[in-house]
Structures are given as C-alpha cells and as structure tokens.
mmCIF file of C-alpha atoms in Angstrom:
data_model
loop_
_atom_site.group_PDB
_atom_site.id
_atom_site.type_symbol
_atom_site.label_atom_id
_atom_site.label_comp_id
_atom_site.label_asym_id
_atom_site.label_seq_id
_atom_site.Cartn_x
_atom_site.Cartn_y
_atom_site.Cartn_z
ATOM 1 C CA MET K 11 -14.259 6.900 18.635
ATOM 2 C CA ARG K 12 -12.577 8.571 21.604
ATOM 3 C CA LEU K 13 -13.113 12.328 22.124
ATOM 4 C CA LEU K 14 -10.066 14.422 21.194
ATOM 5 C CA ALA K 15 -8.454 16.771 23.713
ATOM 6 C CA THR K 16 -9.102 20.410 23.003
ATOM 7 C CA LEU K 17 -7.521 23.711 24.143
ATOM 8 C CA LYS K 18 -10.490 24.154 26.444
ATOM 9 C CA ASP K 19 -9.661 20.809 28.160
ATOM 10 C CA ILE K 20 -6.121 21.857 28.760
ATOM 11 C CA ALA K 21 -7.193 25.174 30.080
ATOM 12 C CA ARG K 22 -9.657 23.597 32.421
ATOM 13 C CA ILE K 23 -7.126 21.221 33.909
ATOM 14 C CA THR K 24 -4.287 23.754 34.219
ATOM 15 C CA GLY K 25 -6.603 26.507 35.476
ATOM 16 C CA VAL K 26 -5.579 29.041 32.863
ATOM 17 C CA SER K 27 -7.300 30.720 29.990
ATOM 18 C CA VAL K 28 -7.513 29.192 26.440
ATOM 19 C CA SER K 29 -5.417 32.127 25.150
ATOM 20 C CA THR K 30 -2.711 31.320 27.696
ATOM 21 C CA VAL K 31 -2.667 27.724 26.491
ATOM 22 C CA SER K 32 -2.410 28.904 22.941
ATOM 23 C CA ARG K 33 0.529 31.114 23.791
ATOM 24 C CA ALA K 34 2.259 28.272 25.505
ATOM 25 C CA LEU K 35 1.914 26.076 22.469
ATOM 26 C CA SER K 36 2.919 28.655 19.906
ATOM 27 C CA GLY K 37 5.885 29.989 21.965
ATOM 28 C CA LYS K 38 4.573 33.526 21.410
ATOM 29 C CA GLY K 39 3.579 36.052 24.013
ATOM 30 C CA ARG K 40 4.520 36.454 27.606
ATOM 31 C CA ILE K 41 4.017 33.425 29.941
ATOM 32 C CA SER K 42 6.024 32.296 32.929
ATOM 33 C CA ALA K 43 8.334 29.182 32.560
ATOM 34 C CA GLU K 44 6.528 27.428 35.387
ATOM 35 C CA LYS K 45 3.080 27.914 33.796
ATOM 36 C CA ARG K 46 4.395 26.776 30.351
ATOM 37 C CA LYS K 47 5.892 23.729 31.782
ATOM 38 C CA LYS K 48 2.661 22.820 33.539
ATOM 39 C CA ILE K 49 0.679 23.317 30.298
ATOM 40 C CA LEU K 50 3.115 21.277 28.198
ATOM 41 C CA SER K 51 2.904 18.489 30.740
ATOM 42 C CA VAL K 52 -0.889 18.339 30.358
ATOM 43 C CA VAL K 53 -0.526 18.487 26.615
ATOM 44 C CA LYS K 54 1.744 15.519 26.665
ATOM 45 C CA GLN K 55 -0.608 13.607 29.084
ATOM 46 C CA LEU K 56 -3.684 14.171 26.934
ATOM 47 C CA LYS K 57 -1.795 13.509 23.682
ATOM 48 C CA TYR K 58 -3.115 16.746 22.287
ATOM 49 C CA THR K 59 -2.479 17.441 18.647
ATOM 50 C CA PRO K 60 -3.203 20.832 17.092
ATOM 51 C CA ASN K 61 -6.293 20.451 14.879
ATOM 52 C CA TYR K 62 -5.113 22.163 11.569
ATOM 53 C CA HIS K 63 -7.928 20.329 9.808
ATOM 54 C CA ALA K 64 -10.604 22.181 11.747
ATOM 55 C CA ARG K 65 -8.829 25.578 11.158
ATOM 56 C CA SER K 66 -8.681 25.051 7.465
ATOM 57 C CA MET K 67 -12.359 23.922 7.243
ATOM 58 C CA VAL K 68 -13.351 27.043 9.073
ATOM 59 C CA SER K 69 -11.324 29.255 6.785
ATOM 60 C CA GLY K 70 -12.750 27.696 3.677
ATOM 61 C CA ALA K 71 -9.391 26.371 2.465
ATOM 62 C CA THR K 72 -9.197 24.036 -0.533
ATOM 63 C CA LEU K 73 -9.691 20.266 0.209
ATOM 64 C CA THR K 74 -6.263 18.789 0.908
ATOM 65 C CA VAL K 75 -5.681 15.139 0.419
ATOM 66 C CA GLY K 76 -2.482 13.387 1.436
ATOM 67 C CA LEU K 77 -1.366 10.384 -0.625
ATOM 68 C CA VAL K 78 1.443 8.161 0.651
ATOM 69 C CA VAL K 79 2.881 5.548 -1.632
ATOM 70 C CA PRO K 80 5.931 3.227 -1.125
ATOM 71 C CA ASP K 81 7.496 3.577 -4.543
ATOM 72 C CA ILE K 82 6.322 5.989 -7.200
ATOM 73 C CA THR K 83 8.662 4.408 -9.818
ATOM 74 C CA ASN K 84 6.593 1.223 -9.662
ATOM 75 C CA PRO K 85 4.023 1.589 -12.508
ATOM 76 C CA PHE K 86 1.251 0.190 -10.326
ATOM 77 C CA PHE K 87 1.571 3.081 -7.887
ATOM 78 C CA GLY K 88 1.864 5.485 -10.685
ATOM 79 C CA ARG K 89 -1.546 4.364 -12.074
ATOM 80 C CA LEU K 90 -3.122 4.303 -8.641
ATOM 81 C CA THR K 91 -2.002 7.924 -8.105
ATOM 82 C CA ARG K 92 -3.416 8.864 -11.416
ATOM 83 C CA GLY K 93 -6.832 7.318 -10.443
ATOM 84 C CA VAL K 94 -6.888 9.424 -7.244
ATOM 85 C CA MET K 95 -6.047 12.580 -9.111
ATOM 86 C CA GLU K 96 -8.463 11.993 -11.962
ATOM 87 C CA PHE K 97 -11.370 11.536 -9.497
ATOM 88 C CA LEU K 98 -10.510 14.603 -7.494
ATOM 89 C CA GLY K 99 -9.833 16.748 -10.544
ATOM 90 C CA ASN K 100 -9.433 20.449 -9.726
ATOM 91 C CA ASN K 101 -11.517 20.187 -6.446
ATOM 92 C CA ALA K 102 -8.551 19.239 -4.263
ATOM 93 C CA LEU K 103 -4.934 19.615 -3.640
ATOM 94 C CA VAL K 104 -3.167 16.222 -3.633
ATOM 95 C CA ILE K 105 0.067 16.004 -1.667
ATOM 96 C CA LEU K 106 1.913 13.038 -3.021
ATOM 97 C CA MET K 107 4.656 11.548 -0.764
ATOM 98 C CA ASP K 108 6.950 8.663 -1.533
ATOM 99 C CA SER K 109 8.247 6.630 1.415
ATOM 100 C CA PHE K 110 10.874 4.713 -0.587
ATOM 101 C CA ARG K 111 9.502 1.543 1.056
ATOM 102 C CA GLN K 112 10.958 2.649 4.495
ATOM 103 C CA MET K 113 8.473 1.951 7.281
ATOM 104 C CA ASP K 114 9.822 4.633 9.558
ATOM 105 C CA ARG K 115 9.618 7.190 6.861
ATOM 106 C CA GLU K 116 6.034 6.181 6.052
ATOM 107 C CA ASP K 117 5.045 6.746 9.606
ATOM 108 C CA ILE K 118 6.730 10.185 9.611
ATOM 109 C CA LEU K 119 5.075 11.195 6.380
ATOM 110 C CA VAL K 120 1.540 10.207 7.668
ATOM 111 C CA LYS K 121 2.064 12.210 10.895
ATOM 112 C CA LYS K 122 3.169 15.197 8.861
ATOM 113 C CA LEU K 123 0.094 15.110 6.741
ATOM 114 C CA ARG K 124 -2.031 14.874 9.874
ATOM 115 C CA ASP K 125 -0.248 17.764 11.668
ATOM 116 C CA HIS K 126 -0.235 20.162 8.695
ATOM 117 C CA GLY K 127 -3.754 20.321 7.524
ATOM 118 C CA ALA K 128 -4.677 17.343 5.395
ATOM 119 C CA HIS K 129 -8.424 16.819 5.394
ATOM 120 C CA GLY K 130 -7.930 13.197 4.592
ATOM 121 C CA ILE K 131 -5.119 10.593 3.950
ATOM 122 C CA ILE K 132 -4.886 7.814 1.450
ATOM 123 C CA ILE K 133 -2.236 5.247 2.339
ATOM 124 C CA GLY K 134 -1.216 3.278 -0.732
ATOM 125 C CA ASN K 135 0.408 0.445 1.116
ATOM 126 C CA SER K 136 -0.141 -1.559 4.242
ATOM 127 C CA ARG K 137 3.321 -1.255 5.733
ATOM 128 C CA VAL K 138 2.324 1.761 7.937
ATOM 129 C CA ASN K 139 2.120 0.874 11.617
ATOM 130 C CA ASP K 140 -1.300 -0.347 12.730
ATOM 131 C CA ASP K 141 -1.274 1.767 15.889
ATOM 132 C CA LEU K 142 -0.465 4.762 13.849
ATOM 133 C CA VAL K 143 -3.421 4.179 11.493
ATOM 134 C CA LYS K 144 -5.586 3.869 14.583
ATOM 135 C CA GLU K 145 -4.222 7.090 15.968
ATOM 136 C CA ILE K 146 -4.460 9.062 12.681
ATOM 137 C CA SER K 147 -8.115 7.853 12.173
ATOM 138 C CA HIS K 148 -9.014 9.687 15.433
ATOM 139 C CA TYR K 149 -8.248 12.988 13.724
ATOM 140 C CA ILE K 150 -9.040 12.705 10.074
ATOM 141 C CA PRO K 151 -10.664 10.286 7.613
ATOM 142 C CA THR K 152 -8.280 7.664 6.225
ATOM 143 C CA VAL K 153 -8.410 5.211 3.368
ATOM 144 C CA VAL K 154 -5.874 2.277 3.264
ATOM 145 C CA PHE K 155 -5.075 -0.206 0.507
ATOM 146 C CA ASP K 156 -4.433 -3.891 0.795
ATOM 147 C CA LYS K 157 -5.154 -4.331 4.451
ATOM 148 C CA ALA K 158 -8.511 -4.718 6.202
ATOM 149 C CA TYR K 159 -9.144 -2.576 9.242
ATOM 150 C CA SER K 160 -12.225 -2.572 11.534
ATOM 151 C CA LEU K 161 -11.825 1.031 12.659
ATOM 152 C CA GLU K 162 -14.154 3.944 12.726
ATOM 153 C CA ASN K 163 -13.048 6.633 10.158
ATOM 154 C CA VAL K 164 -10.938 4.080 8.233
ATOM 155 C CA SER K 165 -12.165 2.821 4.810
ATOM 156 C CA CYS K 166 -10.320 0.076 2.976
ATOM 157 C CA VAL K 167 -9.845 -0.763 -0.708
ATOM 158 C CA LEU K 168 -8.758 -4.337 -1.086
ATOM 159 C CA LEU K 169 -7.881 -6.789 -3.821
ATOM 160 C CA ASP K 170 -8.438 -10.550 -3.168
ATOM 161 C CA ASN K 171 -4.712 -11.272 -3.354
ATOM 162 C CA ILE K 172 -5.100 -14.804 -2.031
ATOM 163 C CA GLN K 173 -7.405 -15.650 -4.941
ATOM 164 C CA GLY K 174 -5.212 -13.870 -7.490
ATOM 165 C CA ALA K 175 -2.149 -15.797 -6.393
ATOM 166 C CA TYR K 176 -4.044 -19.060 -6.319
ATOM 167 C CA VAL K 177 -5.327 -18.569 -9.869
ATOM 168 C CA ALA K 178 -1.820 -17.688 -11.094
ATOM 169 C CA THR K 179 -0.299 -20.773 -9.566
ATOM 170 C CA LYS K 180 -3.072 -23.021 -10.739
ATOM 171 C CA HIS K 181 -2.412 -21.736 -14.283
ATOM 172 C CA LEU K 182 1.230 -22.677 -14.076
ATOM 173 C CA LEU K 183 0.289 -26.117 -12.961
ATOM 174 C CA GLU K 184 -2.368 -26.486 -15.618
ATOM 175 C CA VAL K 185 0.078 -25.758 -18.416
ATOM 176 C CA GLY K 186 2.368 -28.539 -17.127
ATOM 177 C CA CYS K 187 4.729 -27.024 -14.593
ATOM 178 C CA GLN K 188 5.680 -29.279 -11.735
ATOM 179 C CA ARG K 189 8.506 -27.300 -9.959
ATOM 180 C CA VAL K 190 6.901 -23.912 -9.414
ATOM 181 C CA ILE K 191 8.705 -21.472 -7.151
ATOM 182 C CA HIS K 192 7.343 -18.219 -5.706
ATOM 183 C CA LEU K 193 9.498 -15.094 -5.723
ATOM 184 C CA ALA K 194 7.798 -13.387 -2.774
ATOM 185 C CA GLY K 195 7.674 -10.063 -1.139
ATOM 186 C CA THR K 196 8.726 -9.373 2.427
ATOM 187 C CA PRO K 197 6.577 -10.636 5.291
ATOM 188 C CA GLU K 198 5.745 -7.263 6.879
ATOM 189 C CA LEU K 199 3.284 -6.586 4.112
ATOM 190 C CA SER K 200 -0.094 -8.257 4.381
ATOM 191 C CA VAL K 201 -0.323 -8.338 0.570
ATOM 192 C CA SER K 202 2.886 -10.360 0.347
ATOM 193 C CA LEU K 203 1.569 -12.873 2.922
ATOM 194 C CA ASP K 204 -1.768 -13.141 1.080
ATOM 195 C CA ARG K 205 -0.105 -13.846 -2.221
ATOM 196 C CA LYS K 206 2.175 -16.430 -0.577
ATOM 197 C CA ARG K 207 -0.902 -18.083 0.990
ATOM 198 C CA GLY K 208 -2.643 -18.306 -2.385
ATOM 199 C CA TYR K 209 0.464 -19.864 -4.025
ATOM 200 C CA GLU K 210 0.876 -22.322 -1.160
ATOM 201 C CA THR K 211 -2.744 -23.440 -1.230
ATOM 202 C CA ALA K 212 -2.620 -24.210 -4.968
ATOM 203 C CA MET K 213 0.681 -26.151 -4.523
ATOM 204 C CA LYS K 214 -0.603 -28.208 -1.618
ATOM 205 C CA GLU K 215 -3.818 -28.960 -3.518
ATOM 206 C CA ALA K 216 -1.719 -30.377 -6.289
ATOM 207 C CA GLY K 217 0.371 -32.480 -3.748
ATOM 208 C CA LEU K 218 3.427 -30.403 -4.534
ATOM 209 C CA GLN K 219 6.037 -28.803 -2.023
ATOM 210 C CA PRO K 220 5.840 -24.965 -1.988
ATOM 211 C CA LEU K 221 9.209 -23.304 -2.712
ATOM 212 C CA VAL K 222 9.159 -19.741 -1.473
ATOM 213 C CA TYR K 223 12.001 -17.217 -1.800
ATOM 214 C CA GLU K 224 11.681 -13.751 -0.263
ATOM 215 C CA VAL K 225 13.179 -11.319 -2.695
ATOM 216 C CA GLY K 226 11.571 -7.919 -2.590
ATOM 217 C CA TYR K 227 9.612 -5.742 -5.084
ATOM 218 C CA ASP K 228 11.703 -4.471 -7.858
ATOM 219 C CA LYS K 229 13.455 -5.734 -11.082
ATOM 220 C CA VAL K 230 16.860 -5.877 -9.526
ATOM 221 C CA SER K 231 15.628 -8.118 -6.695
ATOM 222 C CA GLY K 232 13.844 -10.458 -9.257
ATOM 223 C CA TYR K 233 16.897 -10.651 -11.399
ATOM 224 C CA ALA K 234 19.309 -11.412 -8.570
ATOM 225 C CA ALA K 235 17.098 -14.077 -7.024
ATOM 226 C CA MET K 236 16.451 -15.867 -10.346
ATOM 227 C CA LYS K 237 20.122 -15.745 -11.262
ATOM 228 C CA LYS K 238 21.176 -17.195 -7.891
ATOM 229 C CA LEU K 239 18.573 -19.996 -8.176
ATOM 230 C CA LEU K 240 19.629 -20.915 -11.702
ATOM 231 C CA SER K 241 23.301 -20.711 -10.817
ATOM 232 C CA SER K 242 22.679 -23.213 -7.970
ATOM 233 C CA GLY K 243 21.335 -25.759 -10.427
ATOM 234 C CA LYS K 244 17.833 -25.554 -8.921
ATOM 235 C CA ALA K 245 15.360 -27.394 -11.001
ATOM 236 C CA VAL K 246 12.608 -24.827 -11.926
ATOM 237 C CA ASP K 247 9.978 -24.928 -14.690
ATOM 238 C CA GLY K 248 7.528 -22.344 -13.297
ATOM 239 C CA VAL K 249 7.884 -18.956 -11.527
ATOM 240 C CA PHE K 250 5.073 -17.031 -9.794
ATOM 241 C CA CYS K 251 6.332 -13.528 -8.938
ATOM 242 C CA MET K 252 5.186 -11.044 -6.268
ATOM 243 C CA ASN K 253 4.699 -8.371 -9.031
ATOM 244 C CA ASP K 254 5.461 -7.576 -12.610
ATOM 245 C CA LEU K 255 8.736 -5.793 -11.758
ATOM 246 C CA VAL K 256 10.106 -8.922 -10.050
ATOM 247 C CA ALA K 257 8.937 -10.964 -13.000
ATOM 248 C CA ILE K 258 10.707 -8.659 -15.537
ATOM 249 C CA GLY K 259 13.908 -9.214 -13.617
ATOM 250 C CA ALA K 260 13.494 -12.954 -13.490
ATOM 251 C CA LEU K 261 12.893 -13.005 -17.199
ATOM 252 C CA LYS K 262 16.216 -11.168 -17.777
ATOM 253 C CA ALA K 263 18.067 -13.811 -15.655
ATOM 254 C CA ILE K 264 16.389 -16.649 -17.517
ATOM 255 C CA ASN K 265 17.319 -15.179 -20.754
ATOM 256 C CA GLU K 266 20.941 -14.902 -19.729
ATOM 257 C CA PHE K 267 20.990 -18.573 -19.027
ATOM 258 C CA LYS K 268 19.712 -19.257 -22.538
ATOM 259 C CA LEU K 269 16.632 -20.904 -21.304
ATOM 260 C CA LYS K 270 13.448 -20.621 -23.401
ATOM 261 C CA VAL K 271 10.197 -19.005 -22.101
ATOM 262 C CA PRO K 272 7.684 -20.604 -22.022
ATOM 263 C CA GLU K 273 9.071 -23.806 -23.458
ATOM 264 C CA GLU K 274 11.487 -24.465 -20.493
ATOM 265 C CA ILE K 275 10.340 -22.125 -17.857
ATOM 266 C CA CYS K 276 6.973 -20.259 -17.498
ATOM 267 C CA VAL K 277 6.658 -16.906 -15.691
ATOM 268 C CA VAL K 278 3.663 -15.145 -14.162
ATOM 269 C CA GLY K 279 3.620 -11.718 -12.690
ATOM 270 C CA PHE K 280 1.040 -9.727 -10.724
ATOM 271 C CA ASP K 281 -0.398 -6.206 -11.342
ATOM 272 C CA ASP K 282 -0.788 -6.114 -15.178
ATOM 273 C CA THR K 283 1.187 -2.975 -15.647
ATOM 274 C CA GLU K 284 1.810 -1.585 -19.185
ATOM 275 C CA ILE K 285 5.288 -3.078 -19.322
ATOM 276 C CA CYS K 286 3.830 -6.640 -19.555
ATOM 277 C CA GLU K 287 3.041 -6.226 -23.187
ATOM 278 C CA LEU K 288 6.286 -4.539 -24.031
ATOM 279 C CA VAL K 289 8.719 -7.282 -22.846
ATOM 280 C CA ASN K 290 9.553 -10.389 -25.056
ATOM 281 C CA PRO K 291 7.970 -12.723 -24.445
ATOM 282 C CA SER K 292 4.992 -10.732 -23.189
ATOM 283 C CA LEU K 293 4.171 -11.447 -19.568
ATOM 284 C CA THR K 294 1.188 -13.452 -18.211
ATOM 285 C CA THR K 295 0.066 -11.692 -15.058
ATOM 286 C CA VAL K 296 -2.827 -11.099 -12.584
ATOM 287 C CA HIS K 297 -4.787 -7.955 -13.409
ATOM 288 C CA GLN K 298 -5.039 -5.463 -10.601
ATOM 289 C CA PRO K 299 -7.162 -2.347 -11.586
ATOM 290 C CA ALA K 300 -4.849 0.356 -10.079
ATOM 291 C CA GLU K 301 -6.557 3.386 -11.580
ATOM 292 C CA GLU K 302 -9.983 2.115 -10.607
ATOM 293 C CA MET K 303 -8.693 1.391 -7.079
ATOM 294 C CA GLY K 304 -7.378 5.013 -6.914
ATOM 295 C CA LYS K 305 -10.790 6.444 -7.976
ATOM 296 C CA ILE K 306 -12.585 4.261 -5.427
ATOM 297 C CA ALA K 307 -10.298 5.340 -2.607
ATOM 298 C CA ALA K 308 -10.692 9.067 -3.546
ATOM 299 C CA LYS K 309 -14.532 8.629 -3.699
ATOM 300 C CA LEU K 310 -14.686 6.912 -0.272
ATOM 301 C CA LEU K 311 -12.480 9.628 1.280
ATOM 302 C CA THR K 312 -14.432 12.587 -0.107
ATOM 303 C CA ASN K 313 -17.685 10.984 0.919
ATOM 304 C CA MET K 314 -16.299 10.594 4.543
ATOM 305 C CA ILE K 315 -15.038 14.133 4.513
ATOM 306 C CA ASN K 316 -17.920 16.007 2.882
ATOM 307 C CA LEU K 317 -20.924 13.834 3.690
ATOM 308 C CA GLY K 318 -19.899 12.225 6.963
ATOM 309 C CA ALA K 319 -20.366 8.890 5.244
ATOM 310 C CA SER K 320 -19.682 5.705 7.253
ATOM 311 C CA THR K 321 -16.556 3.750 6.611
ATOM 312 C CA SER K 322 -16.575 1.127 3.779
ATOM 313 C CA ARG K 323 -14.632 -2.046 2.748
ATOM 314 C CA TYR K 324 -14.425 -2.335 -0.985
ATOM 315 C CA VAL K 325 -13.072 -5.637 -2.276
ATOM 316 C CA LEU K 326 -12.185 -6.132 -5.935
ATOM 317 C CA SER K 327 -11.688 -9.453 -7.698
ATOM 318 C CA PRO K 328 -8.536 -10.127 -9.708
ATOM 319 C CA TYR K 329 -8.341 -12.080 -12.963
ATOM 320 C CA LEU K 330 -5.515 -13.665 -15.042
ATOM 321 C CA VAL K 331 -4.289 -12.170 -18.246
ATOM 322 C CA ILE K 332 -2.627 -14.915 -20.281
ATOM 323 C CA ARG K 333 0.212 -13.867 -22.575
ATOM 324 C CA SER K 334 3.282 -15.481 -24.234
ATOM 325 C CA SER K 335 5.254 -16.267 -21.035
ATOM 326 C CA THR K 336 2.935 -19.208 -20.485
ATOM 327 C CA ALA K 337 0.495 -19.412 -23.383
ATOM 328 C CA ARG K 338 2.515 -21.617 -25.780
ATOM 329 C CA ARG K 339 3.359 -24.367 -23.398
ATOM 330 C CA CYS K 340 1.637 -27.608 -24.074
ATOM 331 C CA ILE K 341 -0.343 -29.306 -21.352
ATOM 332 C CA LYS K 342 1.301 -32.495 -20.202
#
C-alpha cells in the first residue's frame, strides 16, 4: 500500500511550517496569495486528502461506518442493511446512503464518506468505479459485495452467482421447459454478468440457444420486458429472472395474458426475498442470505478497523427454493 501524503510532506516540499499548510487548506488565518497557491499546487500534485479518520480516532469518536446501497426499496438491500446494523448494534454509527443505481452518485457518496470521517465503508453493490475502490482503500478499510478484488485493505463478501444461475436454469430445464429466456440485469454489474454466464452454461449444456434480454432490476422493468415479449408472439415456456422484483413484474404480465403458471410458463427469481411467498403462485427462487452477508461484512470491517486484520474474501453458496411457480409442472 502506498504511503499517504501528510501535512509534513507538503510543508517540507513547500518550505513552510505545518501550521502554514494547515491555514492554507482551511482558508483561515493570514497567508499570502502566492504562498497559498504554491501550497495548493503541491497538495494537488500529491493527491493529498485530509485524514478525518485519524482525527476522529485520536479524539475517541464513535465508530462511524458508511454503507452505500444502490436501491433501499429492494428488499434484498433492506435485509442486507439490517444485517450490518444488527451486528454493529449500538457500538457504531451507520451512515446509510442510497445511490438510486446511479454510478456517478455512488462515486460521490463514497468520496463523501471518506472525506468526512467514516472509519470504514461497506459498498453494497459492485457498480462503484474500480479505480475509486482502489483509491478509497488507501485511506480506510473497505468491504465490497458481489465483486472480487485483490487489493490491500479491501475485503469481499461474495455469492457464487454463476452457480446460482446455473442451478436455476437447470431446474427449469428439468421440469420440462425448452424455450427458457433470461431477463438479465445491465452489463456494468459483475453480478449481472455472472448470472448471465450461469444461465448460458446450463442452456448450452442442454444444446439450447440462450435467449438473453437486458431489462434492469425492478418490477416495472420485468413487467415491461415480459409484456413486450409476449405481445411479439415469442414462444416462451420458462423465465429465469435477474432478481425477485423482475420476476414479480414478469408474473404480472404473464397473468394479464391469461397464461397459467406453472402449467404454461415457469418462472424463477433470484434473492429469496419475503415477497416470494406472498405472490400467487409463490415464486421459486435462488436463496441469497442477505442478512448473513450484511453481518459478515460488518464483522470483516470491524476486524480490519479495530484489530488490523488482513483482508478476506468470503464466498457463500446459493441454493434453490422450489415453490409453486415451477413445482407443479410435470417432467416431460
């Protein structure tokens, strides 16, 4: 890990005192415009960032953990957040930030957490820029979900998404589906690419042509995509969806076309959120232990902060939960 620039480094290079550098950065106190310009030039050159983390540790401030999620309305991320908070209990302040699935916003939020005193950051999505993750990890411990990094000061909590998607697709084939489509997420997320890869592997093993449609991550996206496919007359008898919300949207469209699930079309989701048991028919899905993942992330982060623990890569195995959206179909 590269050494971070300090006030002393800037003072040494510019030939002024540390207090003068501090005044130039804060904008307080008397300092000539020429000297301020010289100091700020060196600050930019060294990519110096004020170390609020160190200040708060010295002052004995409460542990502050930043948690960035892409969509708090998605039940999966709600459960993940709960896991983080349950593990930390009353021993930390958790700053929860929702990026609304906007990559630029996620980058800004992560930088704000770094610059304003977070002792550690948990990134609940792999959309954040790789270079930013590398930069942030130079300053504070970081935990990332759904994407493997080989960086010092970055731990990862992963689900085997390829295997989960493979098992889901194999199940659709085993219950007799022959025209299985995948309503996929967008390609900038590694989790989307992994689930697509698992689906494609299962289809190719069966000698079938993969049919992938990029739709998004919410119910509206799933509904619109499924409605468009059915309106076009596309022959479909199985649907593997990026997540449960997309699957719920697909089920609504299928119902509007008066098609029976699972007799005519089988549907499988991913995540195993609570809503799966509440819809009719109940949704077959791949279980992803969101709360457990949140607790693991919080534990890894606190160990890195408090104990100086080395970084870890924790991989969980998914499994299929079979419900009514596929269970009643007879094997051909």
